[in-house]
Structure formats: structure tokens, C-alpha cells
XYZ file of C-alpha atoms in Angstrom:
469
model
C -0.022 0.068 -0.089
C 0.963 3.649 -0.257
C -0.147 6.487 2.029
C -1.170 9.973 0.698
C -0.860 12.281 3.788
C -3.336 15.156 3.092
C -2.620 18.490 4.761
C -3.720 21.750 3.047
C -4.989 19.777 -0.046
C -8.370 18.709 1.002
C -9.498 17.660 -2.517
C -9.214 14.869 -4.839
C -9.164 16.587 -8.296
C -6.107 18.528 -9.190
C -4.062 16.961 -6.258
C -0.573 16.321 -7.674
C 0.386 14.231 -4.544
C -2.539 12.071 -4.463
C -2.202 11.475 -8.345
C 1.394 10.598 -7.699
C 0.406 8.051 -4.935
C -2.366 6.587 -7.321
C -0.097 6.202 -10.272
C 2.225 3.785 -8.430
C -0.436 0.914 -9.008
C -0.573 0.266 -5.197
C -3.763 0.734 -3.161
C -3.873 4.421 -1.638
C -4.514 4.978 1.927
C -5.536 8.779 2.373
C -4.605 10.014 5.822
C -5.119 13.321 7.625
C -3.315 13.964 11.120
C -4.654 16.381 13.659
C -1.450 17.409 14.959
C -1.453 19.227 18.342
C 1.620 21.261 17.399
C -0.316 22.693 14.423
C -3.555 23.070 16.206
C -1.714 25.236 18.817
C -1.720 27.906 16.135
C -5.247 27.400 15.043
C -8.585 29.013 16.038
C -12.186 27.929 16.240
C -13.355 29.226 12.972
C -10.444 27.653 11.127
C -10.923 24.316 12.837
C -14.661 24.328 12.106
C -13.928 24.839 8.458
C -11.182 22.170 8.547
C -13.718 19.615 10.105
C -16.148 20.320 7.564
C -13.630 19.884 4.791
C -12.475 16.576 6.248
C -16.146 15.327 6.430
C -16.579 16.270 2.742
C -13.348 14.601 1.785
C -14.188 11.386 3.768
C -17.624 11.109 1.936
C -15.865 11.327 -1.338
C -13.636 8.402 -0.519
C -16.437 6.399 1.085
C -18.709 6.798 -1.844
C -16.005 4.896 -3.867
C -15.190 2.235 -1.472
C -12.219 3.805 0.421
C -11.958 5.952 3.535
C -9.971 8.884 4.846
C -8.063 7.920 7.933
C -8.264 10.760 10.539
C -5.724 10.382 13.362
C -4.652 12.526 16.290
C -1.119 13.092 17.650
C 2.252 14.372 16.579
C 2.787 13.725 12.897
C 6.267 12.409 13.286
C 4.723 9.562 15.418
C 1.251 8.959 13.706
C 2.414 8.958 10.022
C 4.975 6.104 10.596
C 2.577 4.191 12.763
C -0.259 4.408 10.265
C 2.080 3.480 7.510
C 3.683 0.435 9.222
C 0.194 -0.882 10.512
C -0.869 -0.763 6.681
C 2.437 -2.350 5.396
C 2.916 0.867 3.299
C 6.005 1.098 1.213
C 5.895 4.782 0.768
C 4.190 7.898 2.023
C 3.487 10.858 -0.252
C 2.546 14.418 0.634
C 2.327 17.936 -0.936
C 4.834 20.472 -0.026
C 4.022 23.246 2.446
C 6.229 26.403 2.638
C 6.004 27.756 6.263
C 8.828 27.257 8.796
C 6.525 25.235 11.054
C 5.320 23.018 8.207
C 8.864 22.445 7.100
C 10.067 21.397 10.436
C 7.299 19.063 10.943
C 7.910 17.445 7.519
C 11.658 17.030 8.301
C 10.740 15.175 11.559
C 8.153 12.914 9.697
C 10.689 12.175 6.876
C 13.409 11.308 9.322
C 10.954 9.047 11.310
C 9.815 7.099 8.186
C 13.326 6.768 6.783
C 14.267 5.293 10.226
C 11.383 2.781 9.703
C 12.469 1.873 6.365
C 9.641 3.471 4.511
C 10.241 5.671 1.622
C 8.903 9.303 1.266
C 8.090 11.609 -1.615
C 7.003 15.260 -1.506
C 5.228 16.993 -4.403
C 4.896 20.651 -5.319
C 1.115 21.208 -5.524
C -0.233 24.299 -3.675
C 1.311 26.782 -6.156
C 2.022 26.898 -9.792
C 5.794 27.544 -9.629
C 7.746 26.242 -6.654
C 10.097 28.456 -4.595
C 13.352 28.937 -6.316
C 11.979 28.575 -9.836
C 11.241 32.228 -10.403
C 14.333 34.251 -9.504
C 16.316 37.383 -10.293
C 19.785 37.092 -11.862
C 21.203 37.341 -8.346
C 19.366 35.847 -5.301
C 16.932 33.231 -4.555
C 13.711 35.054 -4.731
C 12.234 38.355 -5.806
C 11.423 41.048 -3.236
C 9.467 43.363 -5.661
C 6.259 41.904 -7.009
C 6.135 43.561 -10.285
C 9.296 41.680 -11.472
C 7.948 38.290 -10.188
C 4.643 38.967 -11.910
C 6.195 39.414 -15.241
C 7.925 36.050 -15.185
C 4.937 34.363 -13.513
C 2.321 35.517 -16.032
C 4.625 34.202 -18.874
C 5.586 31.002 -17.439
C 3.671 27.917 -18.715
C 1.404 26.499 -16.169
C 0.853 22.676 -15.465
C -2.588 21.219 -16.191
C -4.957 19.881 -13.585
C -4.483 16.069 -12.763
C -7.426 13.655 -12.518
C -8.931 12.346 -9.270
C -8.024 8.744 -8.350
C -10.273 6.050 -9.620
C -12.256 3.830 -7.058
C -9.916 0.938 -7.975
C -6.907 2.937 -6.740
C -8.143 3.218 -3.334
C -7.318 0.780 -0.420
C -10.095 -1.034 1.557
C -9.651 0.766 4.907
C -12.001 2.071 7.596
C -11.385 5.094 9.704
C -12.360 6.242 13.142
C -14.958 9.113 13.617
C -13.718 12.661 12.868
C -13.423 14.560 16.361
C -15.671 17.501 17.199
C -14.568 21.051 17.776
C -15.046 20.403 21.679
C -13.267 17.163 21.616
C -10.193 19.018 20.055
C -10.460 21.678 22.867
C -12.035 24.444 20.860
C -15.150 26.531 21.650
C -17.798 27.175 19.018
C -16.449 30.121 16.792
C -17.958 33.559 17.250
C -17.964 34.031 13.346
C -20.293 31.869 11.011
C -17.788 29.707 9.124
C -17.998 29.720 5.508
C -18.837 26.491 3.669
C -15.502 24.964 2.694
C -16.161 21.849 0.521
C -14.938 20.743 -2.932
C -18.519 21.245 -4.361
C -18.801 24.653 -2.878
C -15.392 25.720 -4.164
C -16.205 24.548 -7.772
C -19.629 26.346 -7.507
C -17.931 29.563 -6.535
C -15.364 29.383 -9.282
C -18.031 28.630 -11.946
C -20.203 31.590 -10.662
C -17.367 33.996 -10.540
C -15.766 33.110 -13.852
C -19.273 33.147 -15.655
C -19.648 36.867 -15.056
C -18.172 38.763 -11.887
C -14.679 38.158 -13.216
C -15.306 40.542 -15.986
C -16.060 43.447 -13.527
C -13.293 42.384 -11.148
C -10.930 45.210 -11.973
C -13.623 47.808 -11.486
C -15.535 46.573 -8.548
C -12.831 44.663 -6.419
C -11.978 47.609 -4.277
C -15.680 48.323 -3.230
C -16.642 46.232 -0.150
C -20.323 46.677 -0.692
C -20.110 45.464 -4.323
C -19.504 41.745 -3.783
C -16.891 42.166 -6.450
C -14.210 39.680 -5.154
C -14.312 35.921 -5.551
C -14.456 34.885 -1.934
C -12.246 31.921 -2.853
C -9.566 32.590 -0.225
C -10.819 30.046 2.308
C -10.831 27.462 -0.444
C -7.313 28.294 -1.518
C -6.306 28.121 2.246
C -7.712 24.606 2.653
C -7.055 23.448 -0.814
C -10.571 22.487 -1.644
C -9.814 23.823 -5.196
C -6.420 23.260 -6.949
C -4.454 26.069 -8.413
C -4.337 24.517 -11.937
C -8.107 24.041 -11.987
C -8.674 27.544 -10.956
C -6.249 29.044 -13.402
C -7.855 27.071 -16.157
C -11.099 28.482 -15.356
C -9.785 31.879 -15.545
C -8.125 31.168 -18.923
C -11.390 29.877 -20.205
C -13.007 33.194 -18.951
C -10.441 35.126 -20.732
C -11.024 33.199 -23.948
C -14.776 33.964 -23.646
C -14.198 37.679 -22.961
C -16.170 39.936 -25.318
C -13.901 42.991 -24.841
C -10.391 43.824 -24.079
C -11.415 45.432 -20.781
C -12.979 42.177 -19.926
C -9.825 40.253 -20.680
C -7.862 42.858 -18.575
C -10.183 42.369 -15.761
C -9.508 38.559 -15.843
C -5.736 39.289 -16.007
C -6.009 41.465 -12.819
C -7.571 38.482 -11.101
C -4.787 36.247 -12.134
C -2.381 38.908 -10.862
C -3.870 38.494 -7.382
C -3.287 34.721 -7.649
C 0.355 35.626 -8.379
C 0.573 37.654 -5.290
C -0.176 34.665 -3.268
C 2.611 32.758 -4.803
C 4.923 35.711 -4.460
C 4.384 35.747 -0.708
C 4.773 31.812 -0.628
C 8.250 32.307 -2.221
C 9.295 34.939 0.277
C 8.205 32.962 3.105
C 9.882 29.764 1.849
C 13.299 31.509 1.785
C 12.537 33.721 4.839
C 10.674 31.738 7.419
C 11.754 34.180 10.203
C 9.534 36.937 8.689
C 6.649 35.492 10.660
C 8.190 37.270 13.689
C 10.866 39.399 12.262
C 10.671 42.499 9.932
C 11.702 41.684 6.362
C 13.206 45.202 5.587
C 16.029 45.989 8.021
C 16.077 49.091 10.115
C 19.069 50.838 11.621
C 17.183 50.700 14.876
C 14.203 48.718 15.951
C 10.855 50.441 15.525
C 9.637 51.718 18.818
C 5.935 50.555 18.501
C 3.552 51.950 20.970
C 2.304 49.844 23.861
C -1.389 50.776 23.741
C -3.749 48.062 25.212
C -6.721 50.313 25.126
C -6.098 51.285 21.375
C -5.558 47.573 20.641
C -8.836 46.638 22.237
C -10.801 49.324 20.401
C -9.315 48.282 17.203
C -10.053 44.659 17.879
C -13.678 45.449 18.847
C -14.323 47.716 15.825
C -14.784 50.760 18.305
C -12.222 53.263 17.083
C -14.623 55.959 15.874
C -13.513 55.608 12.308
C -16.469 53.828 10.621
C -14.657 52.122 7.625
C -12.116 50.699 10.109
C -14.724 49.527 12.468
C -16.961 48.062 9.721
C -13.993 45.784 8.758
C -13.114 44.741 12.296
C -16.809 43.711 12.969
C -17.003 41.841 9.577
C -14.043 39.860 10.775
C -15.780 38.933 13.945
C -18.972 37.968 12.398
C -17.964 36.364 9.079
C -14.157 35.331 9.725
C -13.488 37.140 6.563
C -12.819 40.801 5.555
C -12.787 42.398 2.239
C -9.183 42.868 0.953
C -9.352 46.716 0.553
C -10.667 46.997 4.120
C -7.820 44.636 5.278
C -5.231 47.105 4.066
C -7.209 50.036 5.759
C -7.414 48.346 9.133
C -3.825 47.172 8.905
C -2.619 50.773 8.178
C -4.737 52.164 10.981
C -3.242 49.750 13.500
C 0.407 50.255 12.423
C 0.279 54.034 11.562
C -2.594 55.749 13.407
C -2.153 53.648 16.564
C 1.568 52.851 15.963
C 1.146 49.328 17.247
C 3.369 46.485 16.145
C 2.008 44.797 13.004
C 2.597 41.418 14.763
C -0.292 42.156 17.151
C -2.484 42.547 14.255
C -1.179 39.524 12.445
C -1.946 37.453 15.625
C -5.420 38.839 15.730
C -6.133 38.048 12.085
C -4.455 34.567 12.626
C -6.965 33.893 15.407
C -10.153 35.347 13.545
C -9.603 34.520 9.812
C -11.289 31.599 8.247
C -8.813 32.014 5.373
C -5.678 32.610 7.339
C -2.617 31.812 5.270
C 0.710 32.372 6.978
C 2.586 33.578 3.798
C -0.302 35.661 2.549
C -1.045 37.339 5.989
C 2.393 37.893 7.057
C 3.090 39.384 3.569
C 0.059 41.658 3.809
C 0.733 42.814 7.380
C 4.398 43.640 6.592
C 3.318 45.472 3.577
C 0.950 47.593 5.321
C 3.388 48.100 8.219
C 6.070 49.296 5.737
C 8.366 46.491 6.992
C 8.183 43.940 4.241
C 8.863 43.083 0.679
C 7.669 45.729 -1.760
C 6.019 47.404 1.133
C 3.729 50.539 1.328
C 6.270 53.436 1.802
C 6.226 54.406 5.527
C 5.352 58.006 4.455
C 2.208 56.995 2.498
C -0.248 56.612 5.182
C -3.959 55.580 4.399
C -6.480 58.252 5.312
C -9.499 56.307 6.645
C -12.020 59.044 6.031
C -10.941 59.404 2.343
C -10.802 55.799 1.779
C -14.215 55.479 3.203
C -15.569 58.123 0.851
C -13.868 56.770 -2.106
C -14.622 53.086 -1.647
C -17.845 53.072 0.236
C -19.275 56.384 -0.973
C -22.976 55.607 0.211
C -21.581 54.019 3.351
C -23.598 50.952 2.554
C -20.834 48.513 3.722
C -20.366 50.525 6.801
C -24.054 50.600 7.809
C -24.152 46.755 7.142
C -21.649 46.299 9.887
C -21.895 49.291 12.040
C -25.763 49.395 12.801
C -25.230 52.286 15.278
C -24.698 54.478 12.262
C -27.858 53.235 10.453
C -29.728 56.635 10.711
C -26.745 58.708 9.721
C -26.153 60.009 6.144
C -23.059 59.127 4.191
C -21.513 62.593 4.631
C -22.193 62.382 8.324
C -20.486 58.857 8.464
C -17.603 59.892 6.382
C -17.197 63.148 8.348
C -17.601 61.637 11.803
C -14.222 62.852 12.890
C -15.391 66.614 12.128
C -18.800 66.408 13.936
C -19.365 68.135 17.260
C -19.850 65.825 20.268
C -23.545 66.873 20.427
C -24.098 65.871 16.901
C -22.490 62.571 17.333
C -24.512 61.977 20.517
C -27.692 62.839 18.599
C -26.870 60.722 15.577
C -25.489 57.538 17.209
C -25.176 57.688 20.941
C -23.700 54.277 21.123
C -20.856 54.958 18.695
C -17.605 56.307 19.905
C -15.783 59.470 18.847
C -12.435 58.867 17.167
C -9.982 57.633 19.546
C -7.019 59.349 17.817
C -6.472 62.357 15.553
C -5.466 60.867 12.156
C -3.521 63.949 11.092
C -1.458 64.150 14.261
C -0.687 60.420 14.164
C 0.303 60.429 10.615
C 3.028 62.988 11.366
C 4.034 60.955 14.424
C 4.154 57.632 12.489
C 6.335 59.113 9.823
C 8.785 60.502 12.429
C 8.755 56.954 14.137
C 9.823 55.284 10.927
C 12.397 57.921 10.223
C 14.048 57.462 13.494
C 14.021 53.692 13.015
C 15.740 54.219 9.601
C 18.323 56.628 11.205
C 16.808 59.514 9.106
C 15.676 61.833 11.748
C 16.957 65.380 11.566
C 17.360 65.749 15.185
């Protein structure tokens, strides 16, 4: 027999590791390990998504006479035990690129080799593995635009088929544990449906029409102009080659050049995910350390009250608060708003980006280490290709530009339901009596944006050794 160890590839079609296992001619034993070392970094909403995806994947296998084995324990102990119990000659898995994942995989590989069981890892989660798109000097790009030019012109692999029923071993697994059995509370947010069928349905719906408006609508949080595929990409319920092929078919079916450019813009966002995966693969320390060096460490503020207000969506800046409340209720946040709330934390509150990353890690259903570290360091002006430290998002202007009718804000900040769009976007300019009359339960701004902008620029200049003092 041969074991395929599922991790972030909870699908059967376009799964290169699973296809490799099935191609050997030996019966395939699918396995997933609930590793406590990995679960330490998880959250209720993500584990809820994981358990739903596992149940869906198990149903697929059972419908074809096989089963998904779900085991608990340290992967370095469990994987060899399962392989030995099934007389497996080899264990196959798909590569992951975070430091934690690679450390786990090294331990598993060593344990299997000691037991005399062969191992094979396959690149699957992204189109082009780390180290395959490089500058003339160096192991990876740190500027996205250069990476993108090579990524878009590089040939993409085609999706591989799912295994046939005859490829599967006749095995039977134990019940999948519940959230409570794994030590997690019910999530505050309502988890999205993360199954193979839901992923394909979303891809089909998006590529049949909305993708042609993506370039124009993706920055407007009330417009539902994004794909909402991020939880599926996080858990691997859709494969990157299958998704890319769908976008290529959309491009071929486009009726105008603008439509084709809109498809290309969505593909560009897919490339951003791979860019950050490459960066993390070569710089695993960036989960906790600034990518861009500073002459002196940035002296972030210690502001528990400000952090708590930001987490609760009670900063007095409506677009920021709407985003933070969407995160609490949906386990997801619109990408434009993610940039705004991250900028507010790091520039207006001058709180360490790592505090924001940690909060997102605990709240996002689609948390992806590479993507979230890259995004937070971009917003905090400490990462690759980062937002320049002197370019600070103005939350009021951003609200007016991207939520002009305050529709998104009212959806998530009901206290402002009776205020006009001008009153909402001008909340910082209203007199206390006006704010009390319009929304007595909603706070005044907790900081002055203009003042904090200047202070943030000075903070970064000091860290860069550029202060005039």
C-alpha cells in the first residue's frame, strides 16, 4: 500500500501528490493527522472549516469504497505508525512552505526513513515552486512587479485527474473529532462552507460573469466584487491549476479587451499569493521579524486600550470599525478593508504589525501564513515591496472613495444606520453633540489621524536613522 498524507490539499481533483500516489499501482490509503503542534496555532473558525472539509473529503472516499483515516497526535509519530500498520512502502505528501510545516515534515521524513519507509513530497499548492522564479542574483524576488512579469509568462501545469475507485485501499477510519473534543469553543463567526463542491460552484459563478467586472469592483466592499475563494485556497478545496484553467477559459470567452484585462487582474492577485509563498519559503523568520532592515528597531507603542478598541471595531473611524466587525461575524474581511485596518493599527495607533497579524490569525477562516505575513508587513512598511512608510492611508478619504454611500459601513456598524453618508464619512469633524444625537452608542475617534500620521512618519524615520534631530 501507499499512504497519501493530506494536509492543506483537502480535495481529490487537481491534487498532484494524490495523483502521484495513485499512479504507483499500489492501493492508496488517504490520511489526515490532527497534530497538536499545528492546532496550537489554529482558531475555532478555522478548525470548524477544517472539520467540514475533512467530512466532505471522507464522504468522497467512502462513496468510492475507500476511506479517509483521521488520526490525532504528533505527525512524526502518527504517520509512521499508520504506514507500518498498513504495510505501506511509501508515504507521499504535498509540500508546504512555512517554517512550522517544514520543521514538521523534516521530523516525519526522518522517522519514516528510520522505519525503512520511503517518502516523496510533491509541489502542488502553487504553480511555480520556490526557487523557480528568481532574479539574476538571489533566490527570490522581493519586488512583486518583477515576479509577476515572469509568473504570467511561465507555462502552467494542467490539472491532474482524481483517483479511480480501484486506486483506493479498502480501509475504515475512526470518527472525526468534534470541535469540543479538540479543545475548541464554537466560533464567534459563522464559518463559510468549505467543501469541494462549494469551491467549484464559486469558481463557476465567479468566472461566468463577475470576473469581467473584477478590476472595476474589487476595491468596493459593498459591491461583492471579489471571488471569496480565499478559504478554499487556504484549505485546498480547489486546486491552483483547475482555478487558473477556469480563468483562462473566462479570458477566451471575454467579449472586450477590458473584460480580458479584468481577468488578468484577478490572475495577478493569484500571483501575489505565490509571491508571498516564495518569500516565506526563503525567509521563514519573517513570521516574527521585519523583512526590511532598520538601523534601529521600530519603537511601536504599547497601547492596550487602542488595541482593544481596534479589535472590537470601536475606534470611531467607521470604515475601520466596519471591517473589524465583519471579521468577527464572518471570519473574513474584504481585501481593501484589510489594508485599511492594518494601516490604521500600524500608522494611526503605531502598534506593532505582529499584534495585528496575531489577531487575524485567530479570527480569519482563510488565514494563510505567507499571505497574511506578507500583507501585514506590506501595510506596516516593513516587508517586501511594502507600502512606503510616509504613505499613510487616510481612513476618511478611503471610506468616501470606496464606500461612498456608506452601505458597507451601515451593514456592519448598525449604530450608524440613521446617519447620512456625509455624516458617517465626516464623523471625525462632527461636534460631540451631533455625534451623540446621531449615534449615542458609537464612539468618537480615539485618535486624531492627522497628528498620528506625522508621528508615524517620525517613528519610521527614527528607526531608519533619518531623523533630522
